[in-house]
């Protein structure tokens, strides 16, 4: 057996160099005479690791100094609820832009905690596009505007960050963070589950502007209060230390690749290779409007659903893993995050060509 | 360098056999051609791992069939808040028994969410004992009674589970779970941060009786609702898959050691060795009432505080790691969880004897 090309939507492929380093030092990390999993998060060794990881992320994203970087738990889904808990009152409007299943879920989790408005939605066309900014119906008094810049299930991505006027913009960037440069200062808060471009599941990275943290209510439990987490350097309680450690290794790896701009060049080339072949094939099909196609998640269908099982079986045998599409969409999905090399996408395209020739 | 004997209070030592297995299969787990961190939590391979881990924990603790086992995130601290959110109303009484810093924190996090009563407390004697059951002032109408059967900071432990009458008993068993047999059915709910006897930080294991789950309110976000987590087999969102995997390896390891009864025999022997030496030494001192001394966390002081720095420096040089006591107590603390072998405690006692002889 050997490692395949892993197209899982998440938990997703990690850089092999990172896994090899983690493997080598699993029993004895640095000079600790213990695994990094076995040491106190409050000891000087782990604090140094944690601070370095934060600094590397700040460097990579060019995070302005008036933003805090938090390393949290619970998955993005927990923060679907915790964000309105911190930044809205129950009787206050919050604006959500629906571009897929994840933004729908975010809005749903906010409902018990705020007056959720749907400012825009592309649900009427099965989330195959990003609603044009001119169509958005924003409430100027909303506590915030929430967007999901990349939707993993239907493979739709914002290719730039919308201007939403005065309301703080909040983005769930789980599946796009570190894949391309963007201007952090256009967001008041961004957050990401780690298990796509950052590290293992169980870790959430949040970048939040200082003035937004001033809104966190004092009458909620401390552990739900982002300002408390920020004040304690994300060590209000024991963090996911293994996740934080691996995230730090991934940040170093992204730096070594040339940073986010270099990742973007690679990701664009991978996406162009795959979409280019799909569009030319006359066999496979991606339903998303070209201007809104995701660089990270590429769903595609075969000409007949009956072919799906053979495609999956044969692709897996060829070392192309986890291509089954989400049940909400069917067909296939290739997630091609940062850690997927161009060679993996080329191998997929080669297989797809061959399969089409054999099953025309 | 080589691995030391690690007395960290948590994140804490893990069984070396478990670490070696995790290391060996870090890049390719089972037949997945990927790391266990890189595969979908919804795929059949991970589901099988998850179910096996649950079954092994059920076997080890003899969990009755009318209890659900959940694998959650957020650390025990998050559940200090989430428990009252699920099981109490804002105007309803909840009873807390304070036996140390962790039960204090649990009560504090519940305050915004329920009417917190302190049913008993040993704060007046610096938490050096467990208040006798006869002294507890319980409210028969309380939504639940909360206890912390082992307190890591001051090293105080319940040696049996109190009978609290009709109210559901909830226990934060983070630092005692799997260390000795106990009757799960005396609790309505027990929960544990993994980073002592179960696995890495970032994972919480909860065991909860079905009838309690019926109380979970429908008007809170799903992600905060334990009944929703139970209904989805702890896969309401992406769980901490690495933590779940390692917990599964630890459960197998505990089984291979002979189960919880065998762990208890080892843990009793380790505790008797260390407390026995401390009491006989006339040099070191543990302040806790003998009947309430923890098997897991053994704080001790030296005759003069000025000796602390030398003790820490020399013990670390001797490969005895992380002995510094919590800042709230000072002195030293040896945490001797399941994964600490008797040889480690013997090495510590030998060092302590030698240090005392040299610094009498």
XYZ file of C-alpha atoms in Angstrom:
720
model
C 0.000 0.000 0.000
C 1.036 3.574 -0.422
C -0.604 6.948 -0.007
C -3.209 7.801 -2.625
C -4.223 11.178 -4.012
C -6.867 12.143 -1.475
C -9.730 14.330 -2.747
C -11.678 14.297 0.537
C -13.679 17.473 1.238
C -12.591 17.384 4.870
C -11.028 16.158 6.982
C -8.734 16.535 3.998
C -5.262 15.776 2.744
C -2.373 17.283 4.712
C 1.069 18.059 3.288
C 3.125 14.872 3.372
C 6.169 16.781 4.667
C 4.094 17.926 7.641
C 2.911 14.399 8.390
C 6.490 13.079 8.187
C 7.727 15.677 10.646
C 4.835 14.969 13.019
C 5.591 11.274 12.749
C 9.303 11.693 13.420
C 8.746 13.727 16.582
C 5.564 12.050 17.815
C 7.169 10.499 20.898
C 9.686 13.246 21.602
C 8.918 16.737 20.490
C 11.709 19.290 20.469
C 13.640 18.942 23.720
C 10.547 18.059 25.748
C 11.336 14.335 26.303
C 7.590 13.855 25.704
C 5.106 14.078 22.857
C 3.794 17.534 22.059
C 0.423 16.024 23.075
C 1.716 15.292 26.572
C 2.963 18.697 27.683
C 1.226 21.551 29.440
C -0.273 24.235 27.231
C 0.900 26.681 29.894
C 4.546 25.600 29.798
C 7.127 27.773 28.047
C 7.738 25.237 25.269
C 4.129 25.055 24.177
C 3.625 28.812 24.586
C 6.548 29.379 22.216
C 5.029 26.962 19.697
C 1.634 28.662 20.001
C 3.046 32.164 19.549
C 5.107 31.100 16.544
C 2.055 29.561 14.883
C 0.097 32.763 15.436
C 2.928 34.873 14.035
C 3.266 32.680 10.966
C -0.459 32.942 10.273
C -0.293 36.716 10.747
C 2.566 36.859 8.267
C 0.800 34.667 5.734
C -2.491 36.574 5.833
C -0.978 40.003 6.569
C -3.267 40.321 9.579
C -3.434 43.961 10.735
C -2.291 44.659 14.287
C -5.795 45.634 15.445
C -6.993 42.050 14.965
C -6.667 39.159 17.396
C -5.951 35.621 16.218
C -7.722 32.903 18.219
C -7.258 29.129 18.229
C -10.590 27.655 19.309
C -12.559 24.415 19.262
C -15.977 23.171 18.216
C -15.738 23.292 14.425
C -17.108 26.151 12.358
C -20.595 24.906 13.249
C -20.190 25.824 16.896
C -19.308 29.325 15.826
C -22.439 29.528 13.673
C -24.123 29.781 17.083
C -21.411 31.478 19.118
C -21.050 34.409 16.690
C -24.637 35.654 17.115
C -24.372 34.924 20.841
C -21.438 37.343 21.008
C -22.350 39.990 18.481
C -26.122 40.276 18.290
C -29.042 40.649 20.628
C -32.133 38.498 20.321
C -34.186 41.380 18.900
C -31.478 42.589 16.551
C -31.273 41.997 12.786
C -28.376 40.023 11.322
C -27.924 39.641 7.565
C -27.021 36.315 5.951
C -26.096 35.761 2.321
C -27.006 32.225 1.275
C -24.766 30.652 -1.349
C -25.008 27.002 -0.343
C -25.598 24.451 2.366
C -23.072 25.883 4.818
C -24.392 29.421 4.754
C -27.893 27.948 5.200
C -26.702 26.092 8.286
C -25.023 29.191 9.649
C -28.251 31.159 9.317
C -30.268 28.366 10.910
C -28.054 28.150 13.981
C -28.346 31.923 14.450
C -32.159 31.878 14.492
C -32.619 31.172 18.206
C -30.256 34.059 19.014
C -31.056 36.945 16.644
C -33.472 38.172 13.991
C -32.042 36.460 10.961
C -32.598 38.199 7.615
C -31.741 36.551 4.311
C -30.142 39.453 2.478
C -29.533 37.438 -0.672
C -29.784 33.844 -1.807
C -29.107 31.761 -4.874
C -31.214 28.856 -3.569
C -33.650 29.342 -6.472
C -30.984 28.119 -8.918
C -29.626 25.337 -6.692
C -26.784 27.504 -5.474
C -25.030 27.539 -8.834
C -23.850 31.159 -8.533
C -23.081 34.062 -6.183
C -25.961 36.567 -6.069
C -24.705 39.836 -7.580
C -23.878 42.403 -4.936
C -26.428 44.797 -6.477
C -29.200 42.316 -5.632
C -28.365 42.138 -1.931
C -30.984 43.599 0.356
C -28.941 44.616 3.387
C -30.342 46.153 6.560
C -28.125 49.098 7.452
C -28.844 48.511 11.148
C -27.870 44.820 11.075
C -25.451 43.686 13.758
C -23.353 42.061 11.047
C -23.408 40.575 7.553
C -22.433 36.892 7.263
C -21.002 35.315 4.118
C -19.496 31.923 3.253
C -16.824 32.723 0.660
C -16.450 29.100 -0.418
C -19.148 26.461 -0.286
C -17.653 22.957 -0.231
C -20.763 21.005 -1.200
C -21.777 22.721 -4.434
C -18.367 24.210 -5.201
C -19.233 27.905 -5.360
C -16.740 30.597 -4.414
C -16.638 34.364 -4.074
C -13.709 35.566 -6.155
C -13.629 38.844 -4.317
C -14.841 40.174 -1.004
C -18.037 42.201 -1.203
C -18.276 45.727 0.155
C -21.175 45.736 2.607
C -21.029 49.308 3.822
C -20.958 50.003 7.523
C -22.001 46.666 9.030
C -19.214 44.344 10.161
C -18.575 41.613 7.595
C -18.164 38.104 9.013
C -16.871 35.286 6.830
C -16.724 31.525 7.276
C -13.505 30.997 5.317
C -13.052 27.335 6.360
C -12.445 26.085 2.842
C -10.694 29.055 1.260
C -8.317 30.378 3.922
C -4.665 30.242 2.824
C -5.651 29.197 -0.707
C -5.260 32.707 -2.162
C -4.454 36.223 -0.933
C -7.303 38.383 0.345
C -7.578 41.575 2.293
C -8.270 40.623 5.917
C -9.229 44.211 6.740
C -12.399 43.867 4.659
C -13.662 41.479 7.332
C -14.467 42.331 10.933
C -14.204 38.625 11.716
C -13.234 35.549 9.794
C -13.209 31.990 11.042
C -12.221 28.612 9.701
C -12.539 24.999 10.707
C -9.004 23.663 10.342
C -9.722 20.429 8.505
C -9.329 21.752 4.963
C -6.302 24.018 4.556
C -4.951 24.284 8.115
C -4.714 20.976 9.943
C -6.754 18.245 11.597
C -10.388 18.584 12.676
C -11.172 19.865 16.154
C -9.470 23.230 15.711
C -10.980 26.549 14.621
C -8.899 29.586 13.713
C -10.552 32.985 14.127
C -9.265 36.452 13.202
C -11.304 39.218 14.798
C -11.036 43.011 14.934
C -10.560 44.532 18.376
C -13.586 46.837 18.220
C -15.904 43.911 17.502
C -14.666 42.148 20.641
C -15.854 45.106 22.698
C -19.414 44.034 21.895
C -19.115 40.636 23.589
C -21.729 40.530 26.350
C -20.624 40.142 29.951
C -23.682 38.108 30.959
C -22.786 34.914 29.109
C -20.501 32.141 30.372
C -16.842 33.089 29.904
C -16.124 30.060 27.761
C -18.593 31.330 25.129
C -17.166 34.873 25.191
C -14.631 35.620 22.464
C -13.235 38.637 24.316
C -12.316 36.336 27.209
C -10.579 33.926 24.843
C -8.697 36.855 23.301
C -7.692 38.208 26.714
C -6.284 34.798 27.649
C -4.418 34.179 24.388
C -6.799 31.310 23.521
C -5.818 29.580 26.759
C -8.934 30.311 28.785
C -9.034 26.526 28.976
C -6.887 23.756 27.528
C -6.796 24.228 23.761
C -6.506 21.463 21.164
C -2.725 21.339 21.466
C -2.159 18.723 18.754
C -4.282 20.731 16.318
C -2.432 23.942 17.165
C 0.913 22.189 16.689
C -0.031 20.727 13.298
C -1.489 24.052 12.171
C 1.875 25.601 12.996
C 3.646 23.017 10.845
C 1.216 23.688 7.989
C 1.789 27.455 8.258
C 5.550 26.848 7.989
C 4.934 24.609 4.996
C 2.818 27.263 3.244
C 5.595 29.783 3.893
C 8.147 27.381 2.430
C 5.982 27.015 -0.695
C 6.204 30.764 -1.208
C 3.233 31.914 0.842
C -0.370 32.500 -0.094
C 0.376 34.089 -3.475
C 2.300 30.997 -4.533
C -0.501 28.767 -3.273
C -2.954 30.825 -5.333
C -0.901 30.331 -8.503
C -0.820 26.583 -7.884
C -4.493 26.436 -6.984
C -5.487 28.408 -10.070
C -3.465 26.051 -12.272
C -5.044 22.987 -10.628
C -8.560 24.420 -11.013
C -7.986 25.444 -14.632
C -6.648 22.004 -15.461
C -9.672 20.235 -13.997
C -12.468 22.609 -15.076
C -10.804 22.964 -18.486
C -10.904 19.240 -19.030
C -14.470 18.894 -17.686
C -15.761 21.626 -20.017
C -13.928 20.243 -23.050
C -14.795 16.619 -22.333
C -18.394 16.700 -23.520
C -18.763 13.877 -21.001
C -18.417 15.314 -17.532
C -20.352 18.340 -16.369
C -19.988 21.008 -13.669
C -23.183 23.004 -13.156
C -21.716 26.129 -11.536
C -21.650 29.499 -13.297
C -18.070 29.981 -14.496
C -17.501 33.200 -12.572
C -18.445 31.479 -9.298
C -16.587 28.190 -9.595
C -14.629 27.138 -6.539
C -10.875 26.647 -6.717
C -11.121 24.219 -3.836
C -14.100 21.944 -4.477
C -15.007 20.749 -7.955
C -18.258 18.784 -8.193
C -18.939 17.038 -11.485
C -21.422 14.568 -12.869
C -21.096 11.731 -15.348
C -23.466 11.433 -18.314
C -25.490 8.714 -16.587
C -25.888 8.130 -12.852
C -25.474 4.361 -13.400
C -21.799 4.990 -14.180
C -21.077 6.480 -10.729
C -20.399 3.191 -8.967
C -17.894 2.025 -11.596
C -16.178 5.427 -11.611
C -15.785 5.342 -7.846
C -14.560 1.765 -7.730
C -12.037 2.202 -10.518
C -10.776 5.590 -9.370
C -10.184 4.236 -5.879
C -8.318 1.260 -7.326
C -6.186 3.783 -9.223
C -5.278 5.523 -5.949
C -7.667 8.469 -6.435
C -9.499 8.592 -3.130
C -12.750 10.021 -1.763
C -14.258 11.304 -5.002
C -17.868 10.554 -4.116
C -20.004 13.692 -4.310
C -22.049 14.965 -1.380
C -25.420 13.224 -1.102
C -27.169 16.586 -1.622
C -25.637 16.874 -5.102
C -24.716 13.356 -6.232
C -22.045 12.583 -8.811
C -18.434 13.258 -7.907
C -16.508 15.939 -6.075
C -12.784 16.545 -6.194
C -11.563 18.708 -3.340
C -8.208 20.122 -4.328
C -7.006 22.026 -1.297
C -3.506 23.437 -0.855
C -1.975 20.068 -0.001
C -3.157 18.447 -3.259
C -0.293 18.672 -5.750
C -0.816 19.431 -9.436
C 0.309 15.861 -10.130
C -2.731 14.598 -8.248
C -5.092 16.662 -10.388
C -3.248 15.533 -13.527
C -3.647 11.907 -12.417
C -7.367 12.514 -11.895
C -7.775 14.106 -15.327
C -5.878 11.226 -16.933
C -8.157 8.741 -15.210
C -11.273 10.710 -16.209
C -10.162 10.723 -19.867
C -9.547 7.027 -19.801
C -12.841 6.298 -18.070
C -14.760 8.422 -20.586
C -13.058 6.630 -23.485
C -13.997 3.264 -22.018
C -17.576 4.275 -21.148
C -18.540 6.679 -23.939
C 17.500 12.427 24.656
C 14.879 9.924 25.683
C 11.391 10.085 27.113
C 11.212 11.142 30.748
C 8.707 10.200 33.420
C 6.073 12.837 32.789
C 4.079 14.017 35.828
C 2.120 16.711 33.953
C -1.408 17.333 35.279
C -2.722 17.565 31.722
C -2.239 17.396 28.852
C -0.641 14.347 30.434
C 1.440 11.295 29.678
C -0.031 8.805 27.207
C 0.797 5.093 27.073
C 4.004 4.670 25.080
C 2.534 1.682 23.213
C -0.302 3.914 22.027
C 2.090 6.605 20.839
C 4.196 4.036 18.981
C 1.166 2.668 17.174
C -0.032 6.166 16.275
C 3.452 6.954 15.009
C 3.702 3.803 12.903
C 0.392 4.434 11.142
C 0.488 8.233 11.016
C 0.813 8.455 7.226
C -1.239 5.399 6.359
C -3.918 4.265 8.718
C -5.397 0.811 8.262
C -6.119 0.333 4.561
C -7.025 3.976 3.992
C -3.902 5.008 2.029
C -4.145 8.211 4.078
C -3.653 9.358 7.643
C -6.577 8.820 9.991
C -6.577 12.644 10.190
C -7.212 12.927 6.451
C -10.331 10.802 6.028
C -14.003 11.666 6.232
C -15.675 11.152 9.600
C -18.691 9.953 7.592
C -16.828 7.247 5.677
C -17.253 3.612 6.669
C -13.665 3.258 7.913
C -13.909 6.084 10.408
C -17.444 5.101 11.461
C -16.133 1.630 12.292
C -13.292 3.144 14.336
C -15.729 5.443 16.138
C -18.169 2.662 16.972
C -15.392 0.397 18.214
C -14.064 3.129 20.502
C -17.544 3.655 21.932
C -18.032 -0.071 22.471
C -14.661 -0.416 24.201
C -15.493 2.452 26.550
C -18.912 0.912 27.257
C -17.198 -2.379 28.076
C -14.603 -0.751 30.311
C -17.097 1.322 32.311
C -19.984 -1.172 32.070
C -22.197 1.605 30.702
C -25.894 0.611 30.937
C -27.819 0.445 27.661
C -30.039 3.401 28.577
C -27.041 5.754 28.404
C -25.585 7.434 25.331
C -21.845 7.907 24.901
C -20.861 11.169 23.176
C -17.520 12.322 21.792
C -17.570 16.125 21.928
C -15.249 19.117 21.861
C -14.558 22.243 23.888
C -12.885 20.805 26.976
C -14.737 20.163 30.220
C -14.921 23.941 30.664
C -17.272 24.364 27.722
C -19.563 21.825 29.317
C -19.534 23.762 32.588
C -21.726 26.147 30.574
C -23.421 23.771 28.183
C -24.745 21.509 30.953
C -26.898 24.186 32.624
C -27.900 25.431 29.147
C -29.322 21.957 28.439
C -30.655 20.875 31.799
C -31.750 23.920 33.755
C -33.843 27.000 33.239
C -32.625 30.434 34.208
C -34.962 30.553 37.235
C -34.270 27.007 38.350
C -32.010 25.895 41.209
C -28.937 23.781 40.512
C -26.787 22.376 43.328
C -22.982 22.484 43.230
C -20.638 20.790 45.680
C -17.355 22.690 45.865
C -14.265 20.607 46.557
C -11.656 22.641 44.687
C -10.841 25.019 41.892
C -12.562 23.036 39.147
C -15.895 22.683 40.894
C -15.695 26.425 41.657
C -15.214 27.139 37.954
C -18.069 24.844 37.006
C -20.399 26.698 39.370
C -19.231 30.074 38.086
C -19.882 29.229 34.444
C -23.410 28.065 35.359
C -24.327 31.364 37.027
C -25.528 33.214 33.913
C -27.777 30.250 33.078
C -29.366 28.999 36.316
C -29.829 29.726 40.019
C -26.621 28.281 41.377
C -26.727 27.006 44.965
C -23.604 25.911 46.819
C -24.875 22.780 48.530
C -21.580 22.107 50.273
C -18.044 23.445 50.207
C -14.692 22.785 51.817
C -13.319 26.183 50.783
C -13.016 27.165 54.462
C -10.211 24.632 54.913
C -8.501 25.299 51.586
C -10.185 22.331 49.953
C -8.272 19.784 51.957
C -11.221 17.381 52.303
C -14.586 16.255 50.885
C -17.499 17.714 52.881
C -19.307 14.836 54.596
C -22.508 13.887 52.822
C -24.480 14.602 55.998
C -23.414 18.276 55.784
C -24.747 18.800 52.252
C -27.684 21.125 51.988
C -29.421 19.919 48.836
C -32.521 21.468 47.291
C -34.897 18.611 46.452
C -36.248 20.624 43.507
C -32.820 21.294 41.976
C -32.465 20.522 38.269
C -29.316 18.557 39.100
C -26.466 18.129 41.590
C -22.951 18.713 40.242
C -19.812 17.167 41.724
C -16.145 16.995 40.715
C -14.995 13.573 41.927
C -11.313 14.409 41.531
C -9.756 17.851 41.817
C -6.431 18.026 40.011
C -5.088 21.189 41.610
C -5.328 20.351 45.301
C -5.424 16.578 44.880
C -8.727 15.745 46.541
C -10.854 12.799 45.467
C -14.220 11.266 46.310
C -13.569 7.620 47.091
C -17.192 6.771 46.546
C -20.149 8.285 44.719
C -22.583 10.127 46.977
C -26.266 9.306 47.047
C -28.101 12.551 46.319
C -31.688 11.323 46.343
C -33.941 12.125 43.413
C -32.029 14.867 41.604
C -29.843 13.801 38.666
C -26.189 13.570 39.678
C -23.736 15.106 37.208
C -20.001 14.460 37.581
C -16.944 16.039 35.971
C -14.817 12.900 35.981
C -12.044 14.327 33.777
C -9.229 13.239 36.042
C -10.613 10.027 37.506
C -12.377 8.266 34.610
C -10.832 4.846 33.834
C -8.599 5.030 36.905
C -10.861 2.799 39.040
C -14.217 1.039 38.735
C -17.342 2.983 39.629
C -21.049 2.516 39.120
C -22.032 4.620 36.112
C -25.715 4.237 36.958
C -25.269 6.445 40.031
C -24.742 9.346 37.633
C -27.310 10.786 35.255
C -24.425 12.332 33.336
C -20.661 12.182 33.541
C -18.183 14.015 31.366
C -14.434 14.139 31.002
C -11.869 16.211 29.185
C -9.687 13.614 27.476
C -6.260 14.990 28.318
C -5.693 13.007 31.527
C -6.697 9.362 31.190
C -8.203 9.201 27.691
C -6.142 10.925 25.024
C -5.059 14.313 23.715
C -6.731 17.622 24.561
C -9.600 18.848 22.397
C -11.863 15.868 23.055
C -14.585 15.454 25.685
C -16.261 12.140 26.449
C -19.769 12.282 27.911
C -21.995 9.465 29.175
C -25.609 10.554 29.631
C -28.843 8.826 30.566
C -31.585 8.863 27.944
C -34.239 10.444 30.163
C -31.993 13.420 30.896
C -31.591 14.076 27.163
C -35.345 14.514 26.903
C -34.944 17.753 28.860
C -32.723 19.424 26.257
C -34.543 22.560 25.094
C -35.558 22.909 21.471
C -35.026 26.661 21.375
C -31.219 26.653 21.520
C -28.865 26.211 18.563
C -28.566 22.548 17.597
C -24.824 22.514 18.117
C -25.326 23.275 21.841
C -28.044 20.629 22.236
C -26.816 17.289 23.604
C -29.905 15.427 22.361
C -29.013 16.482 18.813
C -25.440 15.245 19.261
C -26.792 11.950 20.594
C -29.248 11.597 17.714
C -26.390 12.087 15.239
C -23.932 9.720 16.920
C -21.667 12.683 17.837
C -21.410 13.554 14.142
C -23.723 16.552 14.088
C -20.598 18.279 12.792
C -17.031 17.126 12.169
C -15.713 15.673 15.436
C -12.090 15.749 16.601
C -11.183 12.652 14.605
C -7.572 12.393 15.794
C -8.709 12.631 19.424
C -11.393 9.992 18.897
C -8.850 7.693 17.227
C -6.306 8.058 20.020
C -9.000 7.582 22.660
C -9.862 4.332 20.921
C -6.243 3.200 21.129
C -6.124 4.120 24.821
C -9.326 2.162 25.518
C -7.763 -0.904 23.838
C -4.637 -0.370 25.925
C -6.638 -0.208 29.175
C -8.415 -3.413 28.176
C -5.070 -5.080 27.491
C -3.846 -4.049 30.957
C -6.785 -5.932 32.460
C -9.422 -3.211 32.438
C -10.395 -0.667 35.028
C -10.051 -3.007 38.014
C -6.438 -3.714 37.062
C -5.790 0.013 36.584
C -7.229 0.612 40.064
C -4.869 -1.926 41.621
C -1.905 -0.259 39.906
C -3.103 3.215 40.765
C -3.642 2.298 44.409
C -0.117 0.847 44.587
C 1.366 3.978 42.988
C -0.544 6.281 45.333
C 0.348 4.240 48.437
C 4.002 4.255 47.464
C 4.112 8.030 47.037
C 1.880 9.109 49.949
C 3.529 6.472 52.155
C 6.950 7.918 51.506
C 5.759 11.546 51.887
C 4.149 10.803 55.273
C 7.158 8.862 56.557
C 9.728 11.307 55.222
C 9.309 13.988 57.861
C 10.502 16.256 55.060
C 7.781 16.453 52.427
C 4.173 17.208 53.267
C 0.777 16.653 51.672
C -1.981 18.723 53.323
C -5.018 16.692 52.291
C -7.095 14.694 54.783
C -6.082 11.071 54.296
C -9.563 9.845 53.420
C -9.812 12.376 50.590
C -6.403 12.044 48.988
C -6.402 11.745 45.207
C -4.971 8.683 43.524
C -4.269 10.782 40.435
C -2.756 14.078 41.635
C -0.376 14.264 44.569
C 0.613 17.786 45.622
C 3.439 18.065 48.144
C 5.571 20.776 49.660
C 9.197 20.900 50.704
C 10.208 22.112 54.150
C 11.264 25.515 52.791
C 9.975 27.238 49.663
C 13.557 28.274 48.772
C 14.275 24.633 47.962
C 11.628 24.474 45.216
C 13.805 25.787 42.399
C 16.610 23.323 43.115
C 14.141 20.443 43.401
C 12.593 21.308 40.038
C 15.911 21.760 38.284
C 17.418 18.553 39.621
C 14.307 16.429 39.131
C 14.034 17.572 35.530
C 17.698 16.745 34.959
C 16.925 13.296 36.362
C 14.173 12.829 33.759
C 11.284 13.497 36.156
C 9.216 16.056 34.261
C 6.579 18.679 35.040
C 6.576 18.437 38.826
C 5.925 22.113 39.488
C 2.782 22.578 41.582
C -0.132 24.712 40.470
C 0.393 28.406 41.231
C -2.681 28.354 43.511
C -0.963 25.858 45.820
C 2.782 26.160 45.232
C 5.271 23.385 45.925
C 5.176 20.295 43.742
C 2.532 18.120 42.185
C 2.983 14.643 40.785
C 0.136 13.597 38.525
C 0.197 9.837 38.287
C -2.513 8.958 35.791
C -3.065 5.506 34.266
C -0.187 5.849 31.816
C 2.394 6.520 34.568
C 4.041 3.209 35.421
C 4.922 2.198 38.969
C 8.585 2.481 37.945
C 8.048 6.199 37.358
C 6.667 6.705 40.847
C 9.516 4.616 42.289
C 12.029 6.793 40.415
C 10.361 9.881 41.855
C 10.451 8.514 45.403
C 14.104 7.571 44.988
C 14.889 11.078 43.805
C 12.901 12.622 46.659
C 14.808 10.538 49.225
C 18.106 11.539 47.755
C 17.121 15.208 47.562
C 15.970 15.185 51.195
C 19.231 13.562 52.298
C 21.240 16.201 50.453
C 19.088 19.125 51.632
C 18.061 18.080 55.156
